[in-house]
Amino acid sequence: MRIIRCKDYDDMSRKTANIISAQVILKPNAKLGLATGTTPIGAYKQLIAWYNKGDVDFSEVSTYNLDEYLGLGPDDPQSYRYFMNDTFFNHINIDKAKTHVPDGSNLDAEAACAAYDELMAAAGPLDLQLLGIGRNGHVGFNEPGDSFSKGTHCVELAESTIQANSRLFDSIDDVPRKAYSMGVQNIMSAKTILIAASGADKAQAVYDMIYGPVSPQCTASILQLHADCFVVADEAALSLCK
Ligand code: PGA
């Protein structure tokens, strides 16, 4: 794992955007794995700014998002498809047909997950997978558990994740209890992984990811075994890593 130490959220966002834009400049038809959440918003804003200046072109890029809430369709403002359109895709020249998010409106979990895995298998390994990290060490919605997941699957969200994500909903009761998520094997298949983290509330998870045992109790710890993984994190998130 290579650690890129950043001053603060803005610095982390710029460095994350730099790595993504370098990937797209080097390989215009790059396949990117993308993430939702608060962590990547600054990086997406920076990429939009560079796109507007003519510095980066997304016309040939394809994207695969990590996860989606079960039961939320693309028009639901709480869905991750809506988030991606609203935060990023609507502001750049990406072909929406080349952007992929698990289909939360398909309540047949087996079919929805199989369809996403087939899509990913047909695409081949992603060039760059962007990840955030949960306070409990999750990546995507791969919550702490007894084993690492493989392909896309339906997840029961951990209580701590429901609590953390409730800030984005009117009430905690509105937070969906289930989601579809790429599995650990999908994530580990990417050629390069960039995991971004900001804030003191991520410090323990970041420490466990880098220094802890490789264990499904901290899903992100599996990234220690990836051959090309960057941690792009700010001082607060790295405060336990001396
Ligand atoms: P956040 O979420 O970026 O909103 O902190 C990250 C995650 O839970 O994976």
GROMACS .gro file of C-alpha atoms and ligand atoms in nm:
model
  251
    1MET     CA    1   0.000   0.000   0.000
    2ARG     CA    2   0.131   0.344  -0.081
    3ILE     CA    3   0.018   0.622   0.149
    4ILE     CA    4  -0.030   0.971   0.010
    5ARG     CA    5  -0.054   1.208   0.302
    6CYS     CA    6  -0.275   1.513   0.244
    7LYS     CA    7  -0.321   1.826   0.451
    8ASP     CA    8  -0.697   1.834   0.463
    9TYR     CA    9  -1.014   1.742   0.272
   10ASP     CA   10  -0.945   1.987  -0.014
   11ASP     CA   11  -0.591   1.860  -0.060
   12MET     CA   12  -0.714   1.499  -0.054
   13SER     CA   13  -0.981   1.586  -0.311
   14ARG     CA   14  -0.731   1.749  -0.547
   15LYS     CA   15  -0.485   1.460  -0.524
   16THR     CA   16  -0.764   1.206  -0.579
   17ALA     CA   17  -0.885   1.402  -0.880
   18ASN     CA   18  -0.527   1.427  -1.009
   19ILE     CA   19  -0.488   1.049  -1.008
   20ILE     CA   20  -0.826   0.995  -1.176
   21SER     CA   21  -0.760   1.258  -1.441
   22ALA     CA   22  -0.411   1.118  -1.508
   23GLN     CA   23  -0.571   0.777  -1.562
   24VAL     CA   24  -0.820   0.922  -1.812
   25ILE     CA   25  -0.553   1.124  -1.993
   26LEU     CA   26  -0.327   0.819  -2.021
   27LYS     CA   27  -0.613   0.592  -2.128
   28PRO     CA   28  -0.911   0.785  -2.270
   29ASN     CA   29  -1.136   0.477  -2.266
   30ALA     CA   30  -1.047   0.391  -1.906
   31LYS     CA   31  -1.286   0.180  -1.701
   32LEU     CA   32  -1.333   0.348  -1.366
   33GLY     CA   33  -1.489   0.202  -1.054
   34LEU     CA   34  -1.661   0.488  -0.871
   35ALA     CA   35  -1.791   0.551  -0.522
   36THR     CA   36  -2.060   0.764  -0.360
   37GLY     CA   37  -2.052   0.927  -0.016
   38THR     CA   38  -1.912   1.253   0.115
   39THR     CA   39  -1.549   1.158   0.059
   40PRO     CA   40  -1.535   1.177  -0.324
   41ILE     CA   41  -1.757   1.486  -0.370
   42GLY     CA   42  -1.461   1.726  -0.368
   43ALA     CA   43  -1.272   1.513  -0.621
   44TYR     CA   44  -1.575   1.504  -0.851
   45LYS     CA   45  -1.606   1.885  -0.825
   46GLN     CA   46  -1.238   1.923  -0.915
   47LEU     CA   47  -1.273   1.690  -1.215
   48ILE     CA   48  -1.575   1.891  -1.335
   49ALA     CA   49  -1.366   2.210  -1.309
   50TRP     CA   50  -1.085   2.055  -1.512
   51TYR     CA   51  -1.336   1.924  -1.766
   52ASN     CA   52  -1.478   2.277  -1.803
   53LYS     CA   53  -1.127   2.408  -1.867
   54GLY     CA   54  -1.079   2.147  -2.141
   55ASP     CA   55  -0.815   1.955  -1.949
   56VAL     CA   56  -0.989   1.617  -1.933
   57ASP     CA   57  -1.229   1.439  -2.166
   58PHE     CA   58  -1.468   1.170  -2.042
   59SER     CA   59  -1.635   1.088  -2.374
   60GLU     CA   60  -1.484   0.740  -2.397
   61VAL     CA   61  -1.476   0.655  -2.026
   62SER     CA   62  -1.699   0.388  -1.876
   63THR     CA   63  -1.783   0.365  -1.506
   64TYR     CA   64  -1.901   0.102  -1.260
   65ASN     CA   65  -2.034   0.211  -0.923
   66LEU     CA   66  -1.981   0.008  -0.612
   67ASP     CA   67  -2.328  -0.011  -0.469
   68GLU     CA   68  -2.692   0.095  -0.458
   69TYR     CA   69  -2.970   0.089  -0.201
   70LEU     CA   70  -3.222  -0.187  -0.255
   71GLY     CA   71  -3.563  -0.049  -0.348
   72LEU     CA   72  -3.450   0.293  -0.469
   73GLY     CA   73  -3.488   0.367  -0.839
   74PRO     CA   74  -3.276   0.610  -1.042
   75ASP     CA   75  -3.517   0.900  -0.993
   76ASP     CA   76  -3.515   0.874  -0.616
   77PRO     CA   77  -3.294   1.159  -0.488
   78GLN     CA   78  -3.156   0.922  -0.221
   79SER     CA   79  -3.042   0.664  -0.473
   80TYR     CA   80  -2.677   0.638  -0.562
   81ARG     CA   81  -2.762   0.655  -0.933
   82TYR     CA   82  -2.924   0.993  -0.869
   83PHE     CA   83  -2.623   1.103  -0.663
   84MET     CA   84  -2.380   1.012  -0.941
   85ASN     CA   85  -2.583   1.191  -1.208
   86ASP     CA   86  -2.636   1.496  -0.991
   87THR     CA   87  -2.283   1.519  -0.847
   88PHE     CA   88  -2.076   1.420  -1.146
   89PHE     CA   89  -2.217   1.271  -1.466
   90ASN     CA   90  -2.459   1.557  -1.549
   91HIS     CA   91  -2.165   1.800  -1.550
   92ILE     CA   92  -1.918   1.620  -1.777
   93ASN     CA   93  -1.925   1.479  -2.131
   94ILE     CA   94  -1.962   1.116  -2.028
   95ASP     CA   95  -2.197   0.892  -2.226
   96LYS     CA   96  -2.459   0.795  -1.963
   97ALA     CA   97  -2.505   0.461  -2.138
   98LYS     CA   98  -2.149   0.381  -2.032
   99THR     CA   99  -2.217   0.455  -1.664
  100HIS     CA  100  -2.330   0.163  -1.452
  101VAL     CA  101  -2.481   0.135  -1.105
  102PRO     CA  102  -2.642  -0.180  -0.961
  103ASP     CA  103  -3.016  -0.170  -1.029
  104GLY     CA  104  -3.177  -0.091  -0.693
  105SER     CA  105  -3.523  -0.093  -0.850
  106ASN     CA  106  -3.489  -0.465  -0.929
  107LEU     CA  107  -3.617  -0.634  -0.615
  108ASP     CA  108  -3.504  -0.975  -0.741
  109ALA     CA  109  -3.167  -0.968  -0.566
  110GLU     CA  110  -3.029  -1.276  -0.734
  111ALA     CA  111  -3.108  -1.145  -1.081
  112ALA     CA  112  -2.990  -0.790  -1.009
  113CYS     CA  113  -2.657  -0.906  -0.865
  114ALA     CA  114  -2.597  -1.164  -1.139
  115ALA     CA  115  -2.667  -0.900  -1.404
  116TYR     CA  116  -2.411  -0.663  -1.249
  117ASP     CA  117  -2.147  -0.936  -1.225
  118GLU     CA  118  -2.207  -1.030  -1.588
  119LEU     CA  119  -2.164  -0.668  -1.688
  120MET     CA  120  -1.837  -0.643  -1.495
  121ALA     CA  121  -1.708  -0.973  -1.628
  122ALA     CA  122  -1.778  -0.857  -1.984
  123ALA     CA  123  -1.594  -0.530  -1.917
  124GLY     CA  124  -1.284  -0.703  -1.780
  125PRO     CA  125  -1.068  -0.562  -1.500
  126LEU     CA  126  -1.130  -0.199  -1.409
  127ASP     CA  127  -0.832   0.030  -1.463
  128LEU     CA  128  -0.887   0.229  -1.145
  129GLN     CA  129  -1.123   0.163  -0.856
  130LEU     CA  130  -1.202   0.459  -0.630
  131LEU     CA  131  -1.313   0.368  -0.278
  132GLY     CA  132  -1.417   0.543   0.040
  133ILE     CA  133  -1.388   0.370   0.375
  134GLY     CA  134  -1.664   0.331   0.632
  135ARG     CA  135  -1.610   0.408   0.999
  136ASN     CA  136  -1.632   0.032   1.050
  137GLY     CA  137  -1.378  -0.037   0.775
  138HIS     CA  138  -1.632  -0.130   0.509
  139VAL     CA  139  -1.564  -0.077   0.140
  140GLY     CA  140  -1.865  -0.055  -0.086
  141PHE     CA  141  -2.127  -0.201   0.146
  142ASN     CA  142  -1.908  -0.495   0.245
  143GLU     CA  143  -1.977  -0.477   0.617
  144PRO     CA  144  -1.761  -0.644   0.885
  145GLY     CA  145  -1.833  -1.016   0.892
  146ASP     CA  146  -1.693  -1.366   0.914
  147SER     CA  147  -1.572  -1.393   0.556
  148PHE     CA  148  -1.486  -1.181   0.254
  149SER     CA  149  -1.754  -1.160  -0.013
  150LYS     CA  150  -1.692  -1.251  -0.375
  151GLY     CA  151  -1.928  -1.109  -0.636
  152THR     CA  152  -2.210  -0.856  -0.622
  153HIS     CA  153  -2.451  -0.949  -0.346
  154CYS     CA  154  -2.738  -0.822  -0.136
  155VAL     CA  155  -2.623  -0.684   0.200
  156GLU     CA  156  -2.796  -0.614   0.530
  157LEU     CA  157  -2.651  -0.279   0.634
  158ALA     CA  158  -2.474  -0.265   0.969
  159GLU     CA  159  -2.643  -0.055   1.239
  160SER     CA  160  -2.339   0.179   1.241
  161THR     CA  161  -2.374   0.233   0.864
  162ILE     CA  162  -2.745   0.308   0.896
  163GLN     CA  163  -2.660   0.559   1.171
  164ALA     CA  164  -2.380   0.719   0.964
  165ASN     CA  165  -2.591   0.746   0.648
  166SER     CA  166  -2.901   0.875   0.826
  167ARG     CA  167  -2.751   1.227   0.810
  168LEU     CA  168  -2.853   1.228   0.444
  169PHE     CA  169  -3.215   1.123   0.506
  170ASP     CA  170  -3.508   1.301   0.675
  171SER     CA  171  -3.516   1.035   0.945
  172ILE     CA  172  -3.323   0.721   1.032
  173ASP     CA  173  -3.635   0.517   0.953
  174ASP     CA  174  -3.605   0.626   0.590
  175VAL     CA  175  -3.258   0.469   0.546
  176PRO     CA  176  -3.294   0.148   0.344
  177ARG     CA  177  -3.183  -0.158   0.542
  178LYS     CA  178  -3.048  -0.345   0.242
  179ALA     CA  179  -2.827  -0.270  -0.055
  180TYR     CA  180  -2.658  -0.433  -0.352
  181SER     CA  181  -2.282  -0.413  -0.338
  182MET     CA  182  -1.989  -0.525  -0.548
  183GLY     CA  183  -1.807  -0.795  -0.358
  184VAL     CA  184  -1.449  -0.793  -0.236
  185GLN     CA  185  -1.343  -1.007  -0.529
  186ASN     CA  186  -1.490  -0.756  -0.777
  187ILE     CA  187  -1.303  -0.475  -0.601
  188MET     CA  188  -0.973  -0.662  -0.575
  189SER     CA  189  -0.986  -0.739  -0.949
  190ALA     CA  190  -0.920  -0.374  -1.037
  191LYS     CA  191  -0.572  -0.304  -1.172
  192THR     CA  192  -0.523  -0.007  -0.941
  193ILE     CA  193  -0.715   0.092  -0.628
  194LEU     CA  194  -0.734   0.438  -0.473
  195ILE     CA  195  -0.894   0.449  -0.130
  196ALA     CA  196  -0.965   0.799  -0.005
  197ALA     CA  197  -1.027   0.899   0.356
  198SER     CA  198  -1.079   1.225   0.540
  199GLY     CA  199  -1.150   1.315   0.900
  200ALA     CA  200  -1.075   1.193   1.249
  201ASP     CA  201  -1.381   0.968   1.251
  202LYS     CA  202  -1.202   0.750   0.991
  203ALA     CA  203  -0.872   0.730   1.183
  204GLN     CA  204  -0.934   0.394   1.350
  205ALA     CA  205  -1.061   0.232   1.031
  206VAL     CA  206  -0.761   0.369   0.837
  207TYR     CA  207  -0.522   0.240   1.103
  208ASP     CA  208  -0.686  -0.106   1.100
  209MET     CA  209  -0.680  -0.111   0.720
  210ILE     CA  210  -0.306  -0.040   0.703
  211TYR     CA  211  -0.168  -0.204   1.018
  212GLY     CA  212  -0.434  -0.448   1.132
  213PRO     CA  213  -0.451  -0.814   1.046
  214VAL     CA  214  -0.612  -0.892   0.711
  215SER     CA  215  -0.954  -0.980   0.841
  216PRO     CA  216  -1.316  -0.956   0.726
  217GLN     CA  217  -1.377  -0.771   1.053
  218CYS     CA  218  -1.216  -0.474   0.873
  219THR     CA  219  -1.300  -0.529   0.508
  220ALA     CA  220  -1.054  -0.265   0.385
  221SER     CA  221  -0.764  -0.463   0.537
  222ILE     CA  222  -0.781  -0.696   0.233
  223LEU     CA  223  -0.635  -0.407   0.032
  224GLN     CA  224  -0.297  -0.484   0.196
  225LEU     CA  225  -0.287  -0.779  -0.044
  226HIS     CA  226  -0.349  -0.570  -0.357
  227ALA     CA  227  -0.040  -0.511  -0.573
  228ASP     CA  228  -0.123  -0.150  -0.663
  229CYS     CA  229  -0.321   0.029  -0.394
  230PHE     CA  230  -0.291   0.394  -0.288
  231VAL     CA  231  -0.433   0.535   0.033
  232VAL     CA  232  -0.502   0.906  -0.020
  233ALA     CA  233  -0.585   1.041   0.323
  234ASP     CA  234  -0.567   1.362   0.518
  235GLU     CA  235  -0.380   1.427   0.844
  236ALA     CA  236  -0.691   1.368   1.055
  237ALA     CA  237  -0.765   1.031   0.895
  238LEU     CA  238  -0.397   0.933   0.935
  239SER     CA  239  -0.370   1.064   1.290
  240LEU     CA  240  -0.326   0.715   1.438
  241CYS     CA  241  -0.067   0.615   1.175
  242LYS     CA  242   0.267   0.753   1.283
  243PGA     P1  243  -1.843   0.874   0.338
  243PGA     O1  244  -1.876   0.719   0.329
  243PGA     O2  245  -1.757   0.905   0.221
  243PGA     O3  246  -1.976   0.940   0.330
  243PGA     O4  247  -1.774   0.895   0.468
  243PGA     C1  248  -1.774   0.628   0.303
  243PGA     C2  249  -1.826   0.489   0.321
  243PGA     O5  250  -1.912   0.468   0.409
  243PGA     O6  251  -1.780   0.399   0.250
   0.00000   0.00000   0.00000
